[in-house]
């Protein structure tokens, strides 16, 4: 019993695997096999009843099965649209509750918080990230063209808002160097536009800005107005993308593209910080070629180098770089990373304060950092027309980095994140803080790695980080008055190690995928040498071009058969494959559309035979024979000889009698693709070689049907579900009919 059951299962699996779709028009299935009318009727009846048995004992080598397609229901677009509108616009208590809970995920997970298991890890990670975030917030403020206090505001509000709205348990949202660079370029451009000298380092005490009148706004005030308005617009874009669910645009920012963009931007960031390390005052160049222009400014003013700042920078580098390396090498053994940045900031501040470095050596310092919070102010609406376009790439980069990091850590720890909710969260992290003198935020990889490695379990750690920042804002901030700006520049540069180390991975990346490596190089060079915004655009455009080129010139191969199996693979790749006698199997590894239709024909002709050349040669030979026959005065025997020669020409011998096209990798056909298939079929038909299609998906079959591929033939054409089925059919018909032609099919 068990044996019979296994045989039955085996036969059923084999039959299912060799399913064949026949698109018939004008001839029954029985007639294809040359049956009598009675046999044909019986066969049709069997197929109509869904029988899976053979048509006849003589035809067991090939037993076709016809699949009857489901009737497609006509879509009532108006009805569907009205239904969806009613669903979206209706409001019930349950739906309102679900909406509120989805918008603020903390409501769902916080009541289930496991205090005994998670609280210690969240407190530890929150404290460590907060300690690291204080000097980084101050340092990145300079990169964004802002005063140090605004960087602390930005990090504080971002931590609280993401705690309420984020779906990732591990990412750290705050200041990100690349976004700070992009903001700083816009800020400097607008500050210069309104008449402020970029060489001027405004030393007006920031406390005076709390009481300034609305009629006056100094350079620092204008800078934060531009920065907060830019941040507001970036948040609006992100919220709008979330509402319209266009988060899919982030898929066009591949890992290699984002990595190249970050590395290229890192060169620009490093270049912008060199002036602080040397203690010279130069304007920040903006626009295409800003990196080269900045180095020109540096070398023109190199004679003004402040020796005190250079020595301080060198000492800080000698301390920070080894500490970073120790943290990296022994991260598995260290319970918490060594807070090198905080140690350097504390020691440098004490040395600068008690050594009076500002008074004695004119070393630039952070200046007064006020405590408390400024009164909220709305963005400057008059600036929106000037900076709206600049906010779009900032919004896209911020969202793409946040979502990619969220999904990476969610996959690692076995939970899911909602990309659309992440867009709402990061957009809100930009819109609300824009009213509180903050600038754009996103997730940051370095701080996220620290947060994860120190035991973070939930976003409650963000609240701990916010409390650390709040302590600094309310009490500790003024103590950083004497901190040298060159120390902040060193902190920024040292944190670029991760992006700059991507050069070490280039040999491995080249070995894995050369196209991705080229995309990385193009994006990196354009971001560094041209500009960050244009570099991103160039990178995306080049990536799209690479995809188009790869489909325009894809691989096209001839398949061979692995003896004793039903496997057909590339003859040029595997050794133990055999050519089938009389059959050519061609595979085209791309969609067939207008851009690659000529390449498809060229590749097919190259792997088989060019029918156009044979047709032209045949016509030329016929004309030559006609001229020769006209020169002779013959009777009926002459005409007979002419006809005999024509028949011989039409039956020219080839190495194969059938071409099978494996369509398994052809995802779709456009109008040009359907026309190309019809043209190829017609050309080969004229030289007596039929074409069979196999492994066609439903989309390809629909395109062929709508394009009239099955209707333009007098009788029928065949489409098979597998290459082996097509081979069996072609061999069976050839053995039965001998030198059969395309007219056997059509």
XYZ file of C-alpha atoms in Angstrom:
746
model
C 0.000 0.000 0.000
C 2.745 2.410 0.936
C 4.631 1.645 -2.272
C 1.553 2.259 -4.445
C 0.948 5.530 -2.625
C 4.532 6.674 -3.259
C 4.241 5.796 -6.960
C 1.021 7.769 -7.173
C 2.655 10.786 -5.509
C 5.636 10.530 -7.837
C 3.458 10.423 -10.969
C 1.385 13.351 -9.720
C 4.485 15.437 -9.025
C 5.973 14.658 -12.413
C 2.751 15.549 -14.218
C 2.428 18.811 -12.279
C 5.998 19.696 -13.097
C 5.464 19.146 -16.820
C 2.324 21.267 -17.114
C 1.882 22.707 -20.585
C -0.237 25.633 -21.586
C -1.643 25.399 -25.106
C -2.985 28.556 -26.625
C -5.228 27.139 -29.333
C -7.122 28.830 -32.075
C -8.858 26.743 -34.700
C -7.630 23.203 -34.001
C -8.382 20.661 -31.290
C -5.793 18.994 -29.105
C -6.452 15.586 -30.616
C -5.745 16.852 -34.117
C -2.265 17.968 -33.081
C -1.247 14.360 -32.622
C -2.768 13.160 -35.904
C -5.601 11.207 -34.256
C -8.801 10.088 -35.877
C -11.898 12.156 -35.263
C -13.216 9.651 -32.690
C -9.874 9.589 -30.820
C -9.716 13.376 -30.947
C -13.197 13.712 -29.469
C -12.326 11.267 -26.699
C -9.140 13.173 -25.948
C -10.968 16.508 -25.837
C -13.565 15.058 -23.502
C -10.858 13.684 -21.220
C -9.139 17.057 -21.033
C -12.404 18.875 -20.500
C -13.023 16.650 -17.480
C -9.544 17.482 -16.142
C -8.112 13.994 -16.667
C -4.407 13.710 -15.971
C -3.937 10.452 -17.855
C -2.229 9.982 -21.200
C -4.125 10.618 -24.373
C -3.182 7.286 -25.882
C -0.819 4.443 -25.157
C 1.170 5.464 -28.208
C 1.643 8.999 -26.910
C 2.808 8.320 -23.354
C 6.136 9.965 -24.105
C 4.323 13.263 -24.076
C 1.095 13.781 -22.121
C -0.012 17.415 -22.250
C -2.361 18.974 -19.724
C -4.391 22.048 -20.444
C -4.867 24.591 -17.660
C -8.069 26.550 -17.809
C -7.541 30.112 -16.632
C -9.744 31.637 -13.986
C -12.228 34.190 -15.230
C -11.034 37.620 -14.274
C -13.409 39.843 -12.423
C -13.782 43.317 -13.844
C -12.628 45.916 -11.398
C -15.064 48.654 -10.546
C -12.618 51.476 -9.905
C -15.293 53.863 -8.729
C -16.691 51.369 -6.243
C -13.241 50.524 -4.871
C -12.309 54.205 -4.566
C -15.539 55.022 -2.735
C -15.023 52.074 -0.385
C -11.480 53.133 0.451
C -12.507 56.745 0.973
C -15.258 55.661 3.341
C -12.788 53.499 5.214
C -10.215 56.295 5.465
C -12.647 59.078 6.309
C -14.862 57.205 8.754
C -14.177 57.714 12.456
C -15.185 55.344 15.233
C -13.911 55.175 18.822
C -12.041 51.951 18.051
C -10.471 53.370 14.914
C -9.464 56.576 16.725
C -7.876 54.526 19.498
C -5.958 52.354 17.011
C -4.761 55.445 15.150
C -3.508 57.052 18.347
C -1.761 53.863 19.484
C -0.124 53.424 16.058
C 1.042 57.036 16.091
C 2.527 56.680 19.585
C 3.851 53.089 19.877
C 5.049 53.788 23.423
C 1.429 53.327 24.558
C 1.564 49.731 23.360
C 4.968 48.600 24.652
C 5.542 50.655 27.814
C 2.779 48.967 29.910
C 4.443 45.622 29.069
C 7.893 46.838 30.130
C 9.875 44.214 32.078
C 11.342 46.391 34.779
C 13.487 43.770 36.510
C 15.045 42.474 33.298
C 15.449 45.618 31.190
C 15.806 48.673 33.421
C 19.488 48.215 34.267
C 20.558 47.865 30.629
C 18.467 50.856 29.548
C 19.861 53.084 32.308
C 23.452 52.071 31.570
C 23.148 52.584 27.802
C 21.266 55.860 28.260
C 23.944 57.265 30.563
C 26.823 56.268 28.287
C 25.176 57.613 25.139
C 24.322 60.849 26.980
C 27.928 61.275 28.094
C 29.131 60.741 24.511
C 26.416 62.954 23.059
C 27.312 66.080 25.051
C 30.689 66.802 23.397
C 29.451 65.568 20.009
C 26.405 67.878 20.134
C 28.644 70.833 20.867
C 31.144 69.838 18.163
C 28.565 69.180 15.424
C 26.952 72.555 16.128
C 30.031 74.170 14.615
C 29.650 71.940 11.559
C 26.064 73.155 11.142
C 27.155 76.779 11.518
C 25.384 77.143 14.883
C 26.224 78.013 18.480
C 26.949 75.057 20.826
C 23.720 75.425 22.818
C 21.593 74.633 19.773
C 23.244 71.243 19.340
C 22.276 70.337 22.909
C 18.684 71.460 22.256
C 18.545 69.327 19.116
C 19.715 66.147 20.820
C 17.452 66.689 23.837
C 14.190 67.084 21.937
C 15.007 64.306 19.441
C 15.489 61.766 22.257
C 12.122 62.544 23.856
C 10.074 62.602 20.641
C 11.557 59.385 19.271
C 10.874 57.673 22.592
C 7.178 58.443 22.062
C 6.898 57.731 18.334
C 9.708 55.412 17.248
C 9.273 51.714 16.499
C 12.944 50.724 16.792
C 14.187 49.593 20.189
C 17.848 50.350 19.611
C 18.623 53.281 17.307
C 19.900 56.537 18.742
C 18.337 59.603 17.127
C 20.196 62.872 17.308
C 22.784 64.930 15.485
C 24.271 63.329 12.371
C 27.434 64.704 10.776
C 26.386 64.525 7.108
C 23.122 66.369 7.782
C 24.973 68.977 9.843
C 27.293 69.547 6.900
C 24.348 70.017 4.519
C 22.654 72.403 6.956
C 25.871 74.360 7.465
C 26.299 74.901 3.733
C 22.793 76.352 3.432
C 23.262 78.478 6.562
C 26.525 79.998 5.310
C 24.986 80.721 1.927
C 22.017 82.518 3.454
C 24.140 84.372 6.023
C 26.336 85.672 3.225
C 23.250 86.550 1.182
C 21.964 88.788 3.994
C 25.244 90.660 4.197
C 27.173 89.023 7.042
C 30.889 88.471 6.532
C 31.789 84.780 6.695
C 35.238 85.678 8.007
C 33.657 87.308 11.037
C 33.629 85.135 14.112
C 30.877 86.799 16.092
C 31.735 86.821 19.755
C 28.554 88.448 20.991
C 27.554 86.756 24.232
C 24.699 84.449 23.550
C 22.883 85.513 26.660
C 22.210 88.839 24.939
C 20.166 86.994 22.352
C 17.534 86.087 24.927
C 16.564 89.741 25.265
C 17.135 90.912 21.733
C 14.316 92.810 20.077
C 12.455 91.472 17.096
C 13.867 94.282 14.959
C 17.460 93.107 15.341
C 19.017 89.747 14.568
C 22.777 89.227 14.606
C 24.683 86.612 12.651
C 24.143 83.827 15.204
C 20.439 84.595 15.416
C 20.074 84.557 11.633
C 21.991 81.263 11.430
C 19.607 79.467 13.781
C 16.619 80.994 12.003
C 17.830 79.539 8.729
C 18.696 76.227 10.372
C 15.357 75.846 12.188
C 13.341 76.865 9.108
C 15.305 74.358 7.018
C 14.644 71.717 9.675
C 10.938 72.541 9.710
C 10.681 72.096 5.931
C 12.603 68.806 6.069
C 10.148 67.565 8.700
C 7.175 68.655 6.589
C 8.557 66.713 3.631
C 9.042 63.615 5.790
C 5.525 63.806 7.235
C 4.093 64.335 3.745
C 5.999 61.299 2.473
C 4.580 59.317 5.380
C 1.009 60.440 4.685
C 1.241 59.602 0.987
C 3.244 56.450 1.768
C 6.097 57.252 -0.560
C 8.731 55.736 1.652
C 9.548 53.446 -1.254
C 11.878 56.136 -2.613
C 14.425 55.037 -0.030
C 14.886 51.761 -1.933
C 16.677 53.723 -4.643
C 19.341 54.617 -2.083
C 21.312 51.378 -2.051
C 23.830 50.473 0.651
C 26.761 51.130 -1.669
C 25.305 54.505 -2.650
C 24.710 55.596 0.969
C 28.153 54.368 1.972
C 29.819 56.254 -0.875
C 27.798 59.359 -0.087
C 28.778 59.224 3.603
C 32.457 58.749 2.744
C 32.443 61.601 0.236
C 30.663 63.875 2.717
C 33.226 62.853 5.352
C 36.002 64.377 3.237
C 34.030 67.616 3.094
C 33.418 67.502 6.864
C 37.098 66.857 7.547
C 38.087 69.732 5.278
C 35.640 72.096 6.997
C 37.159 71.303 10.417
C 40.798 71.860 9.451
C 40.409 75.613 10.022
C 39.596 74.956 13.691
C 42.598 72.654 14.092
C 44.878 75.343 12.649
C 43.143 78.222 14.415
C 42.594 80.264 11.240
C 39.491 82.121 10.066
C 38.357 81.344 6.528
C 34.891 81.319 4.947
C 33.145 78.026 4.291
C 33.029 77.506 0.560
C 29.733 76.327 -0.900
C 28.574 75.176 -4.294
C 30.339 72.844 -6.739
C 34.010 72.338 -5.940
C 33.689 73.549 -2.355
C 36.230 71.013 -1.058
C 38.971 72.173 -3.424
C 38.078 75.804 -2.819
C 38.327 75.318 0.955
C 41.804 73.843 0.666
C 42.803 76.810 -1.463
C 41.600 79.132 1.323
C 43.518 77.071 3.904
C 46.835 77.247 2.053
C 46.375 80.944 1.365
C 45.997 81.595 5.105
C 48.391 78.940 6.413
C 50.764 81.638 7.677
C 48.124 82.705 10.216
C 48.172 79.332 11.940
C 47.716 79.496 15.710
C 50.477 77.384 17.273
C 48.510 76.861 20.470
C 45.535 75.400 18.579
C 47.802 73.152 16.499
C 49.517 71.724 19.605
C 46.187 71.230 21.373
C 44.745 69.487 18.298
C 47.746 67.170 18.027
C 47.561 66.203 21.699
C 43.826 65.533 21.475
C 44.352 63.358 18.405
C 47.084 61.413 20.182
C 44.667 60.673 23.018
C 41.378 60.136 21.160
C 42.565 57.900 18.314
C 44.169 55.240 20.568
C 41.146 55.303 22.904
C 38.809 54.790 19.948
C 40.938 51.881 18.760
C 40.908 50.332 22.230
C 37.119 50.634 22.361
C 36.879 49.001 18.944
C 39.300 46.149 19.626
C 38.051 45.280 23.107
C 34.360 46.093 22.775
C 33.464 42.488 23.616
C 35.459 42.616 26.853
C 34.658 46.176 27.962
C 31.372 46.533 29.819
C 31.173 50.116 28.572
C 33.306 52.082 26.095
C 35.868 54.476 27.504
C 34.335 58.000 27.260
C 37.433 59.454 25.626
C 35.650 62.457 24.159
C 34.265 63.515 27.530
C 37.665 63.074 29.198
C 39.347 65.161 26.497
C 36.678 67.891 26.761
C 36.973 68.081 30.559
C 40.785 68.123 30.596
C 41.047 70.568 27.676
C 38.516 72.925 29.290
C 40.440 72.929 32.591
C 43.776 73.519 30.826
C 42.326 76.310 28.695
C 40.639 77.974 31.677
C 43.566 77.896 34.088
C 46.169 78.417 31.392
C 44.317 81.464 29.975
C 44.943 80.199 26.446
C 42.411 82.598 24.944
C 44.036 85.690 26.473
C 47.665 84.658 25.983
C 47.567 82.912 22.582
C 44.290 84.204 21.098
C 42.948 80.656 20.874
C 39.292 80.519 19.789
C 36.943 79.169 22.465
C 33.287 78.099 22.638
C 32.268 81.177 24.619
C 29.291 81.595 26.897
C 26.765 78.754 26.766
C 23.609 79.858 28.604
C 21.538 77.605 30.799
C 17.838 76.931 30.427
C 15.672 77.065 27.344
C 14.826 79.874 24.971
C 11.223 80.812 24.353
C 9.825 78.946 21.330
C 9.654 80.912 18.102
C 8.093 79.907 14.763
C 10.239 79.371 11.681
C 10.911 82.364 9.463
C 8.251 81.880 6.784
C 9.929 84.404 4.490
C 12.953 82.096 4.151
C 10.943 79.109 2.910
C 11.025 80.008 -0.814
C 14.829 80.189 -0.650
C 15.495 76.996 1.280
C 12.589 74.689 0.343
C 14.587 72.920 -2.374
C 17.565 72.448 -0.035
C 15.360 70.723 2.538
C 14.310 67.893 0.212
C 17.654 66.010 -0.008
C 18.130 66.534 3.731
C 14.710 64.960 4.374
C 15.404 61.989 2.100
C 18.875 61.297 3.518
C 17.642 61.601 7.123
C 14.747 59.225 6.498
C 16.796 56.708 4.490
C 19.520 56.445 7.142
C 16.987 56.146 9.969
C 14.965 53.421 8.258
C 18.016 51.436 7.121
C 19.485 51.419 10.642
C 16.098 50.597 12.186
C 15.580 47.616 9.889
C 19.155 46.418 10.351
C 18.926 46.267 14.155
C 15.340 44.992 14.107
C 16.411 42.067 11.944
C 19.370 41.395 14.204
C 17.227 41.262 17.358
C 14.146 39.609 15.899
C 11.446 42.267 15.834
C 9.842 44.441 13.163
C 9.728 48.165 12.508
C 7.208 50.136 10.455
C 8.966 52.250 7.839
C 6.020 54.599 7.482
C 5.857 55.195 11.234
C 9.602 55.814 11.254
C 9.003 58.554 8.712
C 6.356 60.114 10.954
C 8.677 59.832 13.952
C 11.718 61.399 12.317
C 9.538 64.066 10.698
C 8.090 65.011 14.086
C 11.642 65.028 15.520
C 12.303 67.841 13.036
C 9.028 69.801 13.019
C 8.497 70.301 16.773
C 12.144 71.056 17.717
C 12.270 73.606 14.868
C 10.179 75.850 17.140
C 12.773 75.423 19.907
C 15.919 76.543 18.047
C 17.035 73.118 16.848
C 18.238 71.679 13.565
C 17.781 68.443 11.604
C 18.243 65.045 13.231
C 18.343 61.415 12.170
C 19.661 58.103 13.436
C 23.439 57.843 13.816
C 25.301 54.556 13.402
C 28.141 55.153 15.881
C 25.884 56.081 18.803
C 23.433 53.294 17.900
C 26.233 50.727 18.066
C 27.280 52.060 21.465
C 23.688 51.994 22.649
C 23.199 48.389 21.557
C 26.519 47.132 22.934
C 25.902 48.613 26.397
C 22.702 46.673 27.055
C 19.901 48.756 25.556
C 16.545 46.925 25.540
C 14.009 49.661 24.701
C 13.758 53.346 23.904
C 13.486 54.092 27.615
C 17.240 54.569 27.366
C 16.502 57.678 25.270
C 14.778 59.240 28.274
C 17.894 58.591 30.370
C 20.000 60.242 27.645
C 17.593 63.200 27.605
C 17.968 63.566 31.397
C 21.766 63.713 31.021
C 21.389 66.431 28.378
C 18.875 68.260 30.552
C 21.377 68.291 33.418
C 23.949 69.827 31.088
C 21.466 72.394 29.784
C 20.345 73.489 33.234
C 23.597 73.339 35.208
C 26.797 72.266 33.473
C 26.709 74.112 30.131
C 28.390 77.375 31.284
C 31.427 75.372 32.472
C 32.377 74.784 28.813
C 33.053 78.511 28.295
C 36.840 78.040 27.920
C 36.655 74.935 25.706
C 38.775 75.469 22.578
C 37.018 75.043 19.241
C 39.976 73.040 17.932
C 39.073 70.323 20.476
C 35.564 70.190 19.040
C 37.038 69.973 15.547
C 39.209 67.030 16.597
C 36.156 65.235 18.048
C 34.306 65.694 14.760
C 37.223 64.406 12.684
C 37.868 61.378 14.898
C 34.215 60.359 14.547
C 34.709 60.147 10.760
C 36.904 57.056 11.137
C 34.060 54.674 10.332
C 33.184 56.317 7.016
C 36.808 56.752 5.961
C 37.594 53.131 6.772
C 35.322 52.035 3.933
C 38.412 52.231 1.712
C 39.720 49.138 3.489
C 36.616 47.217 2.375
C 37.007 48.149 -1.293
C 38.938 45.005 -2.382
C 36.283 42.773 -0.823
C 33.498 44.907 -2.323
C 35.128 44.733 -5.763
C 35.374 40.958 -5.470
C 31.714 40.609 -4.492
C 30.165 43.065 -6.954
C 32.053 45.329 -9.319
C 29.004 47.414 -10.260
C 28.307 48.314 -6.631
C 31.947 49.294 -6.205
C 31.775 51.611 -9.204
C 28.569 53.157 -7.819
C 30.371 53.681 -4.514
C 33.309 55.410 -6.215
C 31.138 57.649 -8.406
C 28.966 58.730 -5.477
C 31.941 59.272 -3.188
C 33.911 61.349 -5.706
C 30.917 63.438 -6.781
C 29.892 64.088 -3.154
C 33.417 65.144 -2.221
C 34.564 67.034 -5.304
C 31.297 68.574 -6.532
C 28.855 68.997 -3.628
C 26.898 66.840 -1.210
C 23.488 67.543 -2.778
C 24.662 67.074 -6.358
C 26.708 64.066 -5.277
C 23.579 62.364 -3.987
C 21.699 63.169 -7.190
C 24.579 61.945 -9.338
C 24.820 58.747 -7.296
C 21.109 57.970 -7.647
C 21.173 58.760 -11.369
C 24.240 56.607 -11.929
C 22.650 53.716 -10.003
C 19.550 53.896 -12.185
C 21.718 54.019 -15.306
C 23.581 50.913 -14.113
C 20.287 49.066 -13.696
C 19.173 50.131 -17.181
C 22.487 49.125 -18.745
C 22.384 45.736 -17.024
C 18.948 45.082 -18.523
C 19.902 46.595 -21.862
C 22.919 44.322 -22.312
C 22.065 41.220 -20.240
C 23.490 37.718 -20.396
C 22.194 35.569 -23.237
C 23.166 31.906 -23.223
C 22.606 28.555 -24.882
C 21.422 25.817 -22.557
C 22.562 22.220 -22.450
C 21.022 19.137 -20.899
C 22.339 17.271 -17.867
C 21.972 13.648 -18.902
C 19.558 11.580 -16.855
C 17.826 14.642 -15.390
C 15.386 17.333 -16.406
C 17.919 20.101 -15.776
C 18.965 22.542 -18.505
C 21.730 25.037 -17.769
C 24.298 27.341 -19.379
C 26.688 25.443 -21.636
C 29.373 28.080 -21.176
C 29.355 27.749 -17.395
C 29.122 24.033 -16.662
C 31.199 21.190 -18.089
C 28.980 18.113 -17.805
C 26.200 19.380 -20.083
C 25.316 18.049 -23.503
C 23.952 19.725 -26.612
C 20.590 18.344 -27.662
C 20.489 16.907 -31.154
C 18.383 19.093 -33.403
C 17.252 21.523 -30.661
C 18.679 24.890 -29.600
C 17.629 26.252 -26.196
C 18.151 30.005 -25.778
C 17.872 31.940 -22.495
C 17.623 35.745 -22.272
C 18.264 36.955 -18.696
C 16.337 40.236 -18.603
C 12.931 41.735 -19.356
C 12.366 42.169 -23.082
C 11.513 45.801 -23.758
C 12.265 48.629 -26.155
C 15.818 49.246 -24.897
C 17.131 45.721 -25.424
C 14.994 44.345 -28.273
C 17.835 44.672 -30.796
C 20.258 42.996 -28.403
C 17.757 40.152 -27.988
C 17.597 39.549 -31.728
C 21.349 39.879 -32.160
C 22.017 37.416 -29.324
C 19.445 34.926 -30.614
C 20.867 35.071 -34.146
C 24.392 34.681 -32.778
C 23.541 31.550 -30.768
C 21.445 29.964 -33.525
C 21.367 31.242 -37.089
C 20.457 34.570 -38.655
C 17.243 33.944 -40.631
C 17.376 37.310 -42.378
C 20.657 36.429 -44.082
C 19.265 33.078 -45.206
C 16.084 34.694 -46.519
C 18.100 37.274 -48.452
C 20.397 34.570 -49.846
C 17.396 32.431 -50.798
C 15.727 35.301 -52.633
C 18.967 36.148 -54.384
C 19.394 32.515 -55.476
C 15.814 32.372 -56.701
C 16.310 35.508 -58.765
C 19.501 34.057 -60.204
C 17.704 30.817 -61.118
C 14.850 32.763 -62.689
C 17.263 34.705 -64.881
C 19.010 31.524 -65.919
C 15.739 29.801 -66.715
C 14.519 32.755 -68.773
C 17.618 32.518 -70.924
C 16.715 28.962 -71.870
C 13.855 28.112 -74.132
C 12.392 25.048 -72.464
C 9.054 23.358 -72.211
C 7.262 21.831 -69.245
C 10.392 19.971 -68.135
C 12.139 23.317 -67.607
C 9.434 24.578 -65.312
C 9.583 21.341 -63.358
C 13.335 21.738 -62.902
C 12.856 25.267 -61.616
C 10.308 24.153 -59.091
C 12.583 21.347 -57.915
C 15.415 23.811 -57.270
C 13.061 26.132 -55.332
C 11.913 23.265 -53.133
C 15.521 22.340 -52.427
C 16.267 25.915 -51.390
C 13.288 26.015 -49.060
C 14.458 22.782 -47.399
C 17.958 23.943 -46.561
C 19.623 21.722 -43.938
C 20.453 23.162 -40.478
C 22.097 21.665 -37.405
C 18.801 21.963 -35.545
C 15.120 21.773 -36.344
C 13.621 23.632 -33.333
C 14.456 26.681 -31.206
C 13.210 26.816 -27.621
C 13.328 30.163 -25.829
C 13.547 29.844 -22.039
C 11.522 32.815 -20.726
C 12.037 32.035 -17.037
C 14.122 35.189 -16.497
C 11.993 37.480 -18.676
C 9.851 39.318 -16.114
C 7.766 41.306 -18.586
C 7.300 42.318 -22.221
C 6.357 45.746 -23.438
C 4.822 46.530 -26.842
C 8.234 46.518 -28.517
C 9.066 43.210 -26.835
C 5.887 41.515 -28.131
C 6.550 42.859 -31.625
C 10.096 41.491 -31.439
C 8.893 37.994 -30.492
C 6.376 38.063 -33.346
C 9.042 39.243 -35.776
C 11.491 36.557 -34.697
C 8.806 33.857 -35.006
C 7.937 35.048 -38.503
C 11.577 35.165 -39.659
C 12.368 31.668 -38.447
C 9.119 30.344 -39.889
C 10.260 31.449 -43.338
C 13.317 29.186 -43.093
C 11.340 26.259 -41.658
C 12.416 26.478 -37.986
C 9.653 26.722 -35.352
C 10.072 28.608 -32.072
C 8.669 27.263 -28.797
C 8.367 29.388 -25.660
C 8.831 27.868 -22.208
C 8.666 28.983 -18.570
C 6.552 32.048 -19.406
C 5.037 33.754 -16.395
C 1.475 35.034 -16.394
C 2.536 38.593 -17.199
C 4.441 37.483 -20.308
C 1.536 35.313 -21.501
C -0.907 38.198 -21.002
C 1.363 40.536 -22.965
C 1.658 38.023 -25.810
C -2.093 37.469 -25.892
C -2.919 41.192 -25.848
C -0.248 41.821 -28.483
C -1.871 39.342 -30.875
C 0.936 36.797 -30.796
C -1.492 33.872 -30.612
C -4.039 35.311 -33.063
C -1.764 36.128 -35.980
C -1.206 32.431 -36.731
C -3.555 30.366 -38.870
C -3.727 27.390 -36.516
C -1.974 27.639 -33.107
C 1.207 28.244 -31.228
C 2.493 26.557 -28.133
C 3.721 27.867 -24.760
C 5.198 25.379 -22.296
C 5.606 25.489 -18.553
C 9.064 23.889 -18.594
C 12.002 23.565 -20.949
C 11.907 19.782 -20.618
C 8.263 19.703 -21.704
C 9.121 21.748 -24.794
C 12.057 19.447 -25.571
C 9.861 16.347 -25.216
C 7.219 17.815 -27.501
C 9.709 18.922 -30.182
C 11.477 15.547 -30.152
C 8.183 13.648 -30.296
C 6.824 15.639 -33.248
C 10.157 15.469 -35.100
C 10.365 11.689 -34.707
C 6.802 11.373 -35.951
C 6.940 13.774 -38.896
C 10.611 13.562 -39.866
C 11.784 16.789 -41.493
C 8.951 18.867 -40.137
C 8.641 22.591 -40.618
C 7.246 25.555 -38.753
C 3.967 24.944 -40.581
C 3.509 21.913 -38.336
C 2.675 24.535 -35.713
C 1.332 27.268 -37.889
